[in-house]
Amino acid sequence: MLAKTYGCAVFGVSANLITIETHVGQGSKCYLVGLPDSTIKESIQRVESALKNNGFFFPRRKVIINLAPADIRKEGSAYDLPIALSILEASEQVELKGLEDYVIMGELALDGTIRPIKGALPIALEAKSRGISKLILPEKNAIEAAMVEGIEVFGLSHLRETIQFIRGKIALEPTQVNVHALFNQTHDQFDVDFSQVQGQESVKRAFEIAAAGGHNLIMIGPPGAGKTMLAKRLPTILPPFSLTEALEVTKIHSVAGKLMGKHSLLTHRPFRCPHHTISNAALVGGGSFPQPGEISLAHHGVLFLDELPEFNRNALEVMRQPLEDRKVFISRAKWSLEFPANFMLVASMNPCPCGYYNHPNKDCVCGPGQVQRYLNRISGPLLDRIDMHIEIVPVHFEEMSQERAAESSEHVRKRVIDARIIQQNRFIPFPKIHSNAMMASQQVNEFCHLDEPSQQLLSVAMDKLQLSARAYDKIRKVARTIADLAKSENIFSEHIAEAITYRNLDRENWAG
C-alpha cells in the first residue's frame, strides 16, 4: 500500500512543501530516503515506540519512506507525526481518508505525545500559498500558525487524538486568533520608561534623534554612567510596530524557535543584547543548517552591543555589509539564502581599559598608547557606519536625588512618530526607504540640501576632524532628522551644528 501526506521544510525564513510518501511491501527493512539528516533518521525509533505504546505496530516488512523533493535537505524532528500517520495508512492498520488534504508536522514523544516545533508561521504561509487549507500542528504552535488568514489550523496534543480526528471520530474546531485584537492589546505596554532616568538630558535628546531617524548610535562613557539603562529604554520611544512588521519579525523568531504558547505575536520591537563572546554565526546567522542570527532577530528593532571593544573583531567586521544593505546573505557550497536585518545598532563602550579617560573627577591610570590601542579594537570602517557618537558623563548627586519626574517615553515617542510621518511622506516615491538613516547618496543630495552658512560650517568641521565621505553623509542625514523633529522643511546651520556634536570619536582628543 502507498500513503501520502504533506509537511514543510523550513529553510531560512521561508518553508518548502514536502511530500511524505510511504510504501509498505515485501521485504524486511526500513528505508528513509530524500536527504534526511540524522535527527530524521532517528525518527524511526521514536515512531516505532509511539505506535507500540498506543496499540499499533511498526510493520516488519519492507517500508520505504520518501521525503520529496529529494534534492532539498530536511532536518529536525518535526516529521515524526506525518511519518507515523503515513505508516499506519500504508500498513492498513487504520483507514485515514483525507490524509492528503493536510499539512502535518509535529515531534513525537515515546508515548505518542506531540511536542512543539520551530517555524509554524512560515509553514502555515507555505501551506496557504500551495492551496492547502488544513494544518495539523502541535497544540502549542496552533495560535502562532492561526495568525495566517484563510486556513484551518488544528492544534493536537497526542497521536491517538490525531488519528481519531482524521477518521472523524472526534470533532475539533480550528484555532481562531483575532490578530488585530492581539496586536492592539499589548503593543504600547512597557516595563521601563524614560521618566525613570534622572539627568542625562543631552543623551536623551540624542536617543530621540536616533529613534526619529533610525540612526545607529554608540555611547562612550565611564562605568556606571547609565549606558545600559538608557539603551534598554530605547524601544519605548521607537514608533510602534505596524501589523505587517510584527508578522515579519514574528516569522523570524518562529524559525529560530523563540515563540511558544500564547506569546505567538511579537507586538514590541525586539531588543537583542548578545554577550561579547558570541560567535560570527550566532551574530549574523548561518550554521550547518542555517538559522537567523542576532542581527536578524533584531529586525525592525534594536541590537545592543554592550562593551563593544570586547567583542571578537571578526564578528564585528561581518556586520559591516548588513549595516549597509539591511539584509545578510549566507552562502555555502550547496546553498545560499538571505535573512532580513534592518536593525538599529546601539553600542556602548568605556573610553579606555580603566574606564576613566576624560572623566571629570577621576584620573585615568592607563599607560601611554593604551587608550588608542583600546579604541583601535573597533575598526574605522565599522565606526564610520555608526551615525552618532555620544559621550556620557556621570550624573551628579543633585540630579539623581531630584524627586520631580523626568519626561516620559510616551511624550518623546509622540515627537518621534511625528518625525517618522514626515519621512514616510517624503519617501513615498522610494518604497524601500522608510527613515532618514536608510537614504542612499541620491536621496541625501535631494533631501539634505544645505544653505551657504550650513555648508561653510560643515566644511570647517570636515577639514578639522578629517571626516570621511561617509561621515559627511551621516552628518547630513542626522541634521535632516533634527530638522524633521523641529518640523522644519529646510536644514539650517543650527541643525548641522548639533549633528556635528554627535561625532565625538572623530575629535582629536580621543586619539589618546
Short mmCIF file of C-alpha atoms in Angstrom, two decimals:
data_model
loop_
_atom_site.label_atom_id
_atom_site.label_comp_id
_atom_site.label_asym_id
_atom_site.label_seq_id
_atom_site.Cartn_x
_atom_site.Cartn_y
_atom_site.Cartn_z
CA MET A 1 0.00 0.00 0.00
CA LEU A 2 1.07 3.58 -0.63
CA ALA A 3 0.16 6.53 1.63
CA LYS A 4 0.89 10.20 1.12
CA THR A 5 0.69 13.35 3.19
CA TYR A 6 2.45 16.71 3.33
CA GLY A 7 4.89 18.52 5.59
CA CYS A 8 7.21 21.51 5.22
CA ALA A 9 10.95 22.04 5.35
CA VAL A 10 11.87 25.40 6.87
CA PHE A 11 14.83 26.99 5.11
CA GLY A 12 15.89 30.48 6.14
CA VAL A 13 12.71 32.40 6.96
CA SER A 14 10.61 30.54 4.40
CA ALA A 15 9.30 26.99 4.02
CA ASN A 16 9.13 24.47 1.16
CA LEU A 17 6.31 21.96 0.80
CA ILE A 18 7.49 18.39 1.34
CA THR A 19 5.58 15.29 0.24
CA ILE A 20 5.89 12.34 2.66
CA GLU A 21 5.29 9.10 0.74
CA THR A 22 5.28 5.73 2.49
CA HIS A 23 5.19 2.33 0.78
CA VAL A 24 4.85 -0.98 2.63
CA GLY A 25 5.64 -4.08 0.58
CA GLN A 26 7.52 -7.36 0.55
CA GLY A 27 10.81 -7.40 2.40
CA SER A 28 12.12 -6.77 5.89
CA LYS A 29 13.98 -3.46 6.02
CA CYS A 30 13.02 0.17 6.56
CA TYR A 31 14.45 2.80 4.22
CA LEU A 32 14.21 6.56 4.88
CA VAL A 33 15.22 8.47 1.74
CA GLY A 34 15.07 12.04 0.41
CA LEU A 35 18.13 13.70 2.02
CA PRO A 36 17.11 13.39 5.71
CA ASP A 37 19.53 14.47 8.44
CA SER A 38 20.47 12.27 11.41
CA THR A 39 17.57 13.62 13.53
CA ILE A 40 15.02 12.46 10.94
CA LYS A 41 16.75 9.09 10.64
CA GLU A 42 16.35 8.66 14.39
CA SER A 43 12.62 9.31 14.00
CA ILE A 44 12.11 5.63 13.10
CA GLN A 45 12.89 4.70 16.72
CA ARG A 46 10.59 7.39 18.11
CA VAL A 47 7.76 6.46 15.72
CA GLU A 48 8.08 2.74 16.46
CA SER A 49 7.87 3.32 20.21
CA ALA A 50 4.94 5.76 19.87
CA LEU A 51 2.99 3.29 17.73
CA LYS A 52 3.58 0.37 20.10
CA ASN A 53 2.62 2.41 23.16
CA ASN A 54 -0.71 3.28 21.52
CA GLY A 55 -1.80 -0.21 20.47
CA PHE A 56 -0.32 -0.25 16.94
CA PHE A 57 2.79 -1.88 15.47
CA PHE A 58 5.65 -0.96 13.19
CA PRO A 59 5.47 -3.17 10.06
CA ARG A 60 8.06 -5.99 9.94
CA ARG A 61 8.09 -5.69 6.18
CA LYS A 62 9.84 -3.52 3.66
CA VAL A 63 8.99 0.10 4.46
CA ILE A 64 10.15 2.92 2.17
CA ILE A 65 9.60 6.47 3.39
CA ASN A 66 10.39 9.13 0.80
CA LEU A 67 10.65 12.84 1.57
CA ALA A 68 10.23 14.62 -1.77
CA PRO A 69 11.66 16.59 -3.46
CA ALA A 70 14.81 14.62 -2.83
CA ASP A 71 17.24 17.45 -3.59
CA ILE A 72 16.17 19.58 -0.58
CA ARG A 73 17.85 18.67 2.68
CA LYS A 74 15.43 18.08 5.56
CA GLU A 75 16.32 18.43 9.21
CA GLY A 76 14.70 18.25 12.63
CA SER A 77 12.24 16.04 14.46
CA ALA A 78 9.06 17.70 13.12
CA TYR A 79 8.47 14.90 10.56
CA ASP A 80 7.70 12.27 13.25
CA LEU A 81 3.92 12.75 13.19
CA PRO A 82 3.35 12.66 9.40
CA ILE A 83 5.68 9.65 9.12
CA ALA A 84 3.75 7.78 11.83
CA LEU A 85 0.37 8.53 10.22
CA SER A 86 1.54 7.54 6.74
CA ILE A 87 2.90 4.23 8.11
CA LEU A 88 -0.46 3.48 9.75
CA GLU A 89 -2.29 4.18 6.48
CA ALA A 90 0.19 2.32 4.24
CA SER A 91 0.23 -0.77 6.52
CA GLU A 92 -3.61 -0.77 6.60
CA GLN A 93 -3.78 -0.67 10.38
CA VAL A 94 -6.04 2.40 10.27
CA GLU A 95 -8.00 3.91 7.41
CA LEU A 96 -7.11 7.59 7.27
CA LYS A 97 -9.17 9.07 4.48
CA GLY A 98 -8.24 12.61 3.50
CA LEU A 99 -4.67 12.35 4.79
CA GLU A 100 -3.54 14.12 1.61
CA ASP A 101 -5.67 17.15 2.46
CA TYR A 102 -3.43 18.18 5.36
CA VAL A 103 -0.01 19.62 6.04
CA ILE A 104 1.05 17.76 9.19
CA MET A 105 4.07 18.48 11.41
CA GLY A 106 4.99 17.51 14.94
CA GLU A 107 7.61 15.75 17.06
CA LEU A 108 6.52 12.56 18.84
CA ALA A 109 7.44 11.55 22.35
CA LEU A 110 7.78 7.81 23.00
CA ASP A 111 4.28 7.72 24.50
CA GLY A 112 2.71 9.50 21.50
CA THR A 113 2.59 13.00 22.96
CA ILE A 114 3.08 15.67 20.28
CA ARG A 115 5.81 18.17 21.09
CA PRO A 116 6.10 21.72 19.65
CA ILE A 117 8.21 22.55 16.59
CA LYS A 118 10.02 25.51 15.06
CA GLY A 119 8.72 27.59 12.17
CA ALA A 120 4.95 27.10 12.47
CA LEU A 121 4.22 30.52 10.96
CA PRO A 122 6.26 30.08 7.73
CA ILE A 123 4.81 26.56 7.45
CA ALA A 124 1.28 27.98 7.54
CA LEU A 125 2.20 30.63 4.95
CA GLU A 126 3.65 27.99 2.61
CA ALA A 127 0.59 25.74 3.01
CA LYS A 128 -1.69 28.63 2.10
CA SER A 129 0.40 29.56 -0.95
CA ARG A 130 0.19 25.93 -2.16
CA GLY A 131 -3.59 25.83 -1.81
CA ILE A 132 -3.68 23.52 1.22
CA SER A 133 -6.15 24.92 3.72
CA LYS A 134 -5.86 22.43 6.61
CA LEU A 135 -2.96 22.08 9.05
CA ILE A 136 -2.38 19.67 11.91
CA LEU A 137 0.26 21.03 14.28
CA PRO A 138 1.25 20.63 17.94
CA GLU A 139 -1.19 22.33 20.29
CA LYS A 140 1.43 24.86 21.46
CA ASN A 141 2.07 26.00 17.86
CA ALA A 142 -1.57 26.36 16.82
CA ILE A 143 -2.05 30.01 17.85
CA GLU A 144 1.11 31.01 16.02
CA ALA A 145 0.04 29.34 12.76
CA ALA A 146 -3.58 30.51 13.05
CA MET A 147 -2.46 34.12 12.53
CA VAL A 148 -2.45 33.31 8.80
CA GLU A 149 -5.91 34.02 7.44
CA GLY A 150 -7.71 31.63 5.09
CA ILE A 151 -6.51 28.32 6.58
CA GLU A 152 -7.77 25.99 9.30
CA VAL A 153 -5.25 25.08 11.99
CA PHE A 154 -5.95 22.18 14.35
CA GLY A 155 -3.75 22.01 17.43
CA LEU A 156 -3.44 18.44 18.73
CA SER A 157 -1.56 17.04 21.70
CA HIS A 158 -1.41 13.26 21.13
CA LEU A 159 -1.01 10.72 18.32
CA ARG A 160 -4.20 8.84 19.24
CA GLU A 161 -6.20 12.08 19.29
CA THR A 162 -4.85 12.91 15.82
CA ILE A 163 -5.89 9.52 14.44
CA GLN A 164 -9.40 9.87 15.84
CA PHE A 165 -9.70 13.40 14.42
CA ILE A 166 -8.66 12.39 10.88
CA ARG A 167 -11.05 9.42 10.99
CA GLY A 168 -13.88 11.74 12.03
CA LYS A 169 -14.38 10.07 15.43
CA ILE A 170 -13.98 13.38 17.25
CA ALA A 171 -14.86 16.89 16.09
CA LEU A 172 -12.49 19.79 16.69
CA GLU A 173 -12.90 23.46 15.94
CA PRO A 174 -9.97 25.15 14.17
CA THR A 175 -7.93 27.53 16.31
CA GLN A 176 -9.18 31.10 15.99
CA VAL A 177 -6.99 34.16 16.55
CA ASN A 178 -8.06 37.78 16.29
CA VAL A 179 -4.72 39.13 15.12
CA HIS A 180 -5.74 42.78 15.25
CA ALA A 181 -7.09 42.49 18.79
CA LEU A 182 -3.98 40.60 19.92
CA PHE A 183 -1.75 43.24 18.32
CA ASN A 184 -3.60 46.25 19.76
CA GLN A 185 -3.80 44.73 23.24
CA THR A 186 -0.13 44.99 24.23
CA HIS A 187 1.78 46.99 21.61
CA ASP A 188 2.12 50.09 23.85
CA GLN A 189 2.85 48.40 27.19
CA PHE A 190 6.43 48.55 28.54
CA ASP A 191 8.11 47.64 31.81
CA VAL A 192 10.59 50.55 31.67
CA ASP A 193 10.28 54.26 30.86
CA PHE A 194 12.49 57.28 30.23
CA SER A 195 10.83 59.06 33.15
CA GLN A 196 12.81 56.70 35.43
CA VAL A 197 16.11 58.23 34.25
CA GLN A 198 17.23 61.33 36.16
CA GLY A 199 19.58 63.71 34.39
CA GLN A 200 21.35 62.81 31.12
CA GLU A 201 19.14 65.25 29.19
CA SER A 202 21.66 65.63 26.35
CA VAL A 203 21.87 61.85 25.96
CA LYS A 204 18.08 61.54 25.95
CA ARG A 205 17.99 64.15 23.20
CA ALA A 206 20.47 62.07 21.18
CA PHE A 207 18.33 58.96 21.70
CA GLU A 208 15.27 60.88 20.49
CA ILE A 209 17.11 61.87 17.31
CA ALA A 210 18.37 58.32 16.77
CA ALA A 211 14.87 56.90 17.20
CA ALA A 212 13.31 59.51 14.91
CA GLY A 213 15.70 58.81 12.06
CA GLY A 214 16.60 55.15 12.68
CA HIS A 215 20.26 56.09 13.19
CA ASN A 216 22.96 53.81 14.57
CA LEU A 217 24.47 55.08 17.81
CA ILE A 218 27.46 54.45 20.09
CA MET A 219 27.82 55.66 23.68
CA ILE A 220 31.22 56.32 25.26
CA GLY A 221 31.41 56.80 28.99
CA PRO A 222 32.77 55.50 32.31
CA PRO A 223 31.32 52.51 34.19
CA GLY A 224 28.04 53.26 35.94
CA ALA A 225 27.16 56.31 33.83
CA GLY A 226 23.88 54.71 32.69
CA LYS A 227 24.70 53.44 29.18
CA THR A 228 22.91 50.09 29.51
CA MET A 229 19.96 51.62 31.38
CA LEU A 230 19.38 54.13 28.59
CA ALA A 231 19.78 51.55 25.82
CA LYS A 232 17.12 49.30 27.36
CA ARG A 233 14.65 52.19 27.23
CA LEU A 234 15.20 52.97 23.56
CA PRO A 235 12.39 50.62 22.33
CA THR A 236 9.91 52.62 24.45
CA ILE A 237 10.35 55.69 22.22
CA LEU A 238 10.51 53.91 18.86
CA PRO A 239 7.41 54.11 16.64
CA PRO A 240 5.01 51.20 17.28
CA PHE A 241 5.05 48.17 15.03
CA SER A 242 2.75 48.08 12.05
CA LEU A 243 0.93 44.74 11.82
CA THR A 244 2.97 43.85 8.72
CA GLU A 245 6.23 44.49 10.58
CA ALA A 246 5.00 42.49 13.58
CA LEU A 247 4.20 39.46 11.41
CA GLU A 248 7.53 39.75 9.59
CA VAL A 249 9.51 39.77 12.85
CA THR A 250 7.34 37.03 14.33
CA LYS A 251 8.18 34.79 11.38
CA ILE A 252 11.92 35.19 12.04
CA HIS A 253 11.51 34.36 15.73
CA SER A 254 9.31 31.41 14.81
CA VAL A 255 12.04 29.94 12.60
CA ALA A 256 14.54 30.40 15.45
CA GLY A 257 12.20 28.60 17.88
CA LYS A 258 11.71 31.66 20.10
CA LEU A 259 7.91 31.52 20.16
CA MET A 260 5.81 29.26 22.34
CA GLY A 261 2.23 29.05 23.52
CA LYS A 262 0.29 32.27 23.98
CA HIS A 263 3.16 34.61 23.06
CA SER A 264 2.63 33.95 19.38
CA LEU A 265 2.73 37.50 18.01
CA LEU A 266 5.52 39.94 18.79
CA THR A 267 3.94 43.33 19.48
CA HIS A 268 7.07 45.17 20.68
CA ARG A 269 10.14 45.95 18.65
CA PRO A 270 12.81 43.39 19.57
CA PHE A 271 15.71 44.37 21.81
CA ARG A 272 18.60 41.92 21.44
CA CYS A 273 21.63 42.13 23.73
CA PRO A 274 24.13 39.34 22.92
CA HIS A 275 27.17 38.66 25.11
CA HIS A 276 30.56 39.75 23.81
CA THR A 277 31.71 36.11 23.50
CA ILE A 278 29.19 35.50 20.67
CA SER A 279 30.45 33.71 17.56
CA ASN A 280 30.26 35.00 13.98
CA ALA A 281 27.49 32.55 13.03
CA ALA A 282 25.41 33.35 16.12
CA LEU A 283 25.68 37.07 15.40
CA VAL A 284 24.93 37.17 11.66
CA GLY A 285 23.31 33.76 11.10
CA GLY A 286 24.34 30.52 9.44
CA GLY A 287 25.42 27.16 10.77
CA SER A 288 25.32 23.69 9.22
CA PHE A 289 21.58 24.14 8.82
CA PRO A 290 21.02 27.91 8.53
CA GLN A 291 19.44 29.77 11.40
CA PRO A 292 18.87 33.54 11.80
CA GLY A 293 21.48 35.32 13.89
CA GLU A 294 21.10 38.14 16.40
CA ILE A 295 21.09 40.81 13.70
CA SER A 296 18.05 39.14 12.10
CA LEU A 297 16.33 38.56 15.44
CA ALA A 298 16.72 42.33 15.94
CA HIS A 299 14.98 43.06 12.60
CA HIS A 300 12.84 46.23 12.90
CA GLY A 301 14.22 46.63 16.41
CA VAL A 302 17.43 47.28 18.36
CA LEU A 303 20.69 45.33 18.53
CA PHE A 304 22.59 46.44 21.64
CA LEU A 305 26.27 45.54 21.83
CA ASP A 306 27.49 46.30 25.36
CA GLU A 307 31.26 46.78 25.80
CA LEU A 308 31.83 46.87 22.05
CA PRO A 309 35.67 46.60 22.13
CA GLU A 310 35.38 43.27 23.97
CA PHE A 311 33.62 41.63 21.02
CA ASN A 312 35.64 39.48 18.66
CA ARG A 313 36.86 41.79 15.90
CA ASN A 314 35.96 39.31 13.15
CA ALA A 315 32.41 39.07 14.50
CA LEU A 316 32.08 42.85 14.33
CA GLU A 317 33.53 43.06 10.83
CA VAL A 318 30.94 40.67 9.38
CA MET A 319 28.28 43.21 10.43
CA ARG A 320 29.62 45.90 8.11
CA GLN A 321 27.77 44.77 4.99
CA PRO A 322 24.44 44.06 6.74
CA LEU A 323 24.56 47.57 8.24
CA GLU A 324 24.64 48.96 4.70
CA ASP A 325 22.34 46.51 2.90
CA ARG A 326 19.78 45.93 5.72
CA LYS A 327 19.98 42.20 4.98
CA VAL A 328 22.54 39.43 5.28
CA PHE A 329 23.47 36.84 2.67
CA ILE A 330 24.66 33.44 3.90
CA SER A 331 26.40 31.44 1.16
CA ARG A 332 27.86 27.95 1.31
CA ALA A 333 28.92 25.45 -1.34
CA LYS A 334 25.50 23.80 -1.65
CA TRP A 335 23.12 26.59 -0.68
CA SER A 336 22.68 30.32 -0.22
CA LEU A 337 19.93 32.31 1.45
CA GLU A 338 19.01 35.76 2.63
CA PHE A 339 17.92 36.88 6.10
CA PRO A 340 16.41 40.34 6.73
CA ALA A 341 18.49 42.52 9.05
CA ASN A 342 17.02 46.03 9.18
CA PHE A 343 18.01 46.94 12.73
CA MET A 344 19.24 49.90 14.76
CA LEU A 345 22.73 49.27 16.11
CA VAL A 346 23.26 50.70 19.59
CA ALA A 347 26.67 50.11 21.16
CA SER A 348 28.38 51.16 24.35
CA MET A 349 31.99 51.21 25.45
CA ASN A 350 34.32 52.55 28.09
CA PRO A 351 36.72 55.24 26.83
CA CYS A 352 39.77 53.23 27.90
CA PRO A 353 40.67 49.95 29.70
CA CYS A 354 40.31 51.50 33.18
CA GLY A 355 37.18 53.36 32.11
CA TYR A 356 38.08 56.88 33.31
CA TYR A 357 39.73 58.62 30.36
CA ASN A 358 38.28 62.18 30.07
CA HIS A 359 36.43 61.66 33.39
CA PRO A 360 35.66 64.98 35.13
CA ASN A 361 36.61 63.74 38.63
CA LYS A 362 38.66 60.54 38.41
CA ASP A 363 42.13 60.14 36.93
CA CYS A 364 42.83 57.68 34.15
CA VAL A 365 45.56 55.16 35.10
CA CYS A 366 46.09 53.77 31.59
CA GLY A 367 49.62 53.91 30.21
CA PRO A 368 50.73 55.80 27.10
CA GLY A 369 49.08 54.47 23.95
CA GLN A 370 46.67 52.22 25.83
CA VAL A 371 43.66 54.43 25.04
CA GLN A 372 44.44 54.40 21.33
CA ARG A 373 45.02 50.63 21.30
CA TYR A 374 41.71 50.14 23.11
CA LEU A 375 39.84 52.27 20.56
CA ASN A 376 41.62 50.50 17.70
CA ARG A 377 39.79 47.30 18.61
CA ILE A 378 36.91 48.86 16.67
CA SER A 379 37.82 49.28 13.03
CA GLY A 380 37.46 52.63 11.30
CA PRO A 381 35.09 51.28 8.62
CA LEU A 382 32.70 49.92 11.27
CA LEU A 383 32.84 53.13 13.30
CA ASP A 384 32.19 55.08 10.11
CA ARG A 385 28.88 53.23 9.70
CA ILE A 386 27.67 54.43 13.11
CA ASP A 387 25.85 57.73 12.63
CA MET A 388 26.04 59.16 16.15
CA HIS A 389 28.82 59.09 18.76
CA ILE A 390 27.68 60.23 22.20
CA GLU A 391 29.86 60.94 25.22
CA ILE A 392 28.18 60.17 28.54
CA VAL A 393 29.32 61.67 31.83
CA PRO A 394 28.20 60.51 35.29
CA VAL A 395 25.09 62.13 36.79
CA HIS A 396 25.70 64.41 39.77
CA PHE A 397 24.10 63.52 43.09
CA GLU A 398 21.89 66.62 42.97
CA GLU A 399 20.33 65.44 39.71
CA MET A 400 19.88 61.85 40.92
CA SER A 401 18.20 62.95 44.15
CA GLN A 402 15.61 65.17 42.45
CA GLU A 403 12.05 63.98 43.09
CA ARG A 404 10.46 65.56 40.01
CA ALA A 405 9.70 63.06 37.28
CA ALA A 406 11.58 63.34 34.00
CA GLU A 407 9.81 63.43 30.64
CA SER A 408 8.03 60.16 29.93
CA SER A 409 8.69 57.86 26.98
CA GLU A 410 5.15 58.49 25.75
CA HIS A 411 5.80 62.21 25.20
CA VAL A 412 9.12 61.57 23.44
CA ARG A 413 7.52 58.85 21.35
CA LYS A 414 4.87 61.24 20.04
CA ARG A 415 7.57 63.56 18.68
CA VAL A 416 9.40 60.59 17.15
CA ILE A 417 6.21 59.39 15.45
CA ASP A 418 5.56 62.89 14.06
CA ALA A 419 9.07 62.95 12.59
CA ARG A 420 8.61 59.48 11.09
CA ILE A 421 5.35 60.56 9.44
CA ILE A 422 7.22 63.42 7.77
CA GLN A 423 9.78 60.92 6.49
CA GLN A 424 7.14 58.49 5.25
CA ASN A 425 5.54 61.24 3.19
CA ARG A 426 8.94 62.31 1.88
CA PHE A 427 9.90 58.81 0.76
CA ILE A 428 6.63 57.83 -0.94
CA PRO A 429 8.45 57.61 -4.33
CA PHE A 430 11.04 55.30 -2.70
CA PRO A 431 9.16 52.29 -1.25
CA LYS A 432 12.31 50.63 0.14
CA ILE A 433 13.27 53.67 2.23
CA HIS A 434 11.40 54.21 5.50
CA SER A 435 13.66 56.52 7.52
CA ASN A 436 16.41 59.10 7.07
CA ALA A 437 19.10 56.60 8.04
CA MET A 438 18.18 54.43 5.03
CA MET A 439 18.77 57.17 2.47
CA ALA A 440 21.30 56.46 -0.28
CA SER A 441 23.55 59.20 -1.68
CA GLN A 442 20.94 60.09 -4.29
CA GLN A 443 18.29 60.82 -1.64
CA VAL A 444 20.79 62.59 0.63
CA ASN A 445 21.65 65.02 -2.17
CA GLU A 446 17.96 65.52 -2.95
CA PHE A 447 16.54 65.94 0.58
CA CYS A 448 19.51 67.25 2.57
CA HIS A 449 20.28 70.44 0.68
CA LEU A 450 22.35 72.90 2.75
CA ASP A 451 22.30 76.69 2.62
CA GLU A 452 25.57 78.66 2.44
CA PRO A 453 26.16 79.10 6.24
CA SER A 454 25.44 75.39 6.86
CA GLN A 455 27.77 74.35 4.03
CA GLN A 456 30.59 76.50 5.38
CA LEU A 457 30.13 75.17 8.91
CA LEU A 458 30.22 71.58 7.71
CA SER A 459 33.25 72.30 5.51
CA VAL A 460 35.23 73.57 8.54
CA ALA A 461 34.21 70.51 10.56
CA MET A 462 35.20 68.13 7.76
CA ASP A 463 38.58 69.82 7.49
CA LYS A 464 39.30 69.92 11.22
CA LEU A 465 38.07 66.43 12.08
CA GLN A 466 39.30 64.86 8.81
CA LEU A 467 35.96 63.15 8.26
CA SER A 468 35.34 60.64 5.51
CA ALA A 469 32.79 60.99 2.71
CA ARG A 470 30.56 58.53 4.55
CA ALA A 471 30.74 60.66 7.72
CA TYR A 472 29.80 63.69 5.61
CA ASP A 473 26.61 61.93 4.52
CA LYS A 474 25.93 60.72 8.07
CA ILE A 475 26.06 64.28 9.43
CA ARG A 476 23.63 65.48 6.75
CA LYS A 477 21.25 62.58 7.49
CA VAL A 478 21.30 63.33 11.24
CA ALA A 479 20.78 67.04 10.52
CA ARG A 480 17.79 66.13 8.34
CA THR A 481 16.30 64.21 11.29
CA ILE A 482 16.92 67.13 13.68
CA ALA A 483 15.14 69.41 11.22
CA ASP A 484 12.24 66.92 10.98
CA LEU A 485 11.88 66.91 14.78
CA ALA A 486 11.75 70.71 14.62
CA LYS A 487 9.21 70.39 11.76
CA SER A 488 11.49 72.45 9.58
CA GLU A 489 11.38 71.89 5.83
CA ASN A 490 14.96 73.15 5.39
CA ILE A 491 18.20 72.27 7.16
CA PHE A 492 19.77 75.28 8.90
CA SER A 493 23.18 75.85 10.47
CA GLU A 494 21.89 75.06 14.00
CA HIS A 495 20.79 71.62 12.79
CA ILE A 496 24.20 70.98 11.22
CA ALA A 497 25.96 72.25 14.37
CA GLU A 498 24.04 69.82 16.58
CA ALA A 499 24.67 66.94 14.17
CA ILE A 500 28.43 67.63 14.24
CA THR A 501 28.44 67.32 18.06
CA TYR A 502 27.37 63.70 17.62
CA ARG A 503 30.75 62.73 16.10
CA ASN A 504 32.67 62.56 19.40
CA LEU A 505 35.04 59.79 18.34
CA ASP A 506 36.23 61.92 15.44
CA ARG A 507 37.62 64.55 17.83
CA GLU A 508 41.38 64.85 18.18
CA ASN A 509 41.42 64.32 21.97
CA TRP A 510 40.04 60.81 21.50
CA ALA A 511 43.27 59.79 19.79
CA GLY A 512 44.93 59.05 23.13
#
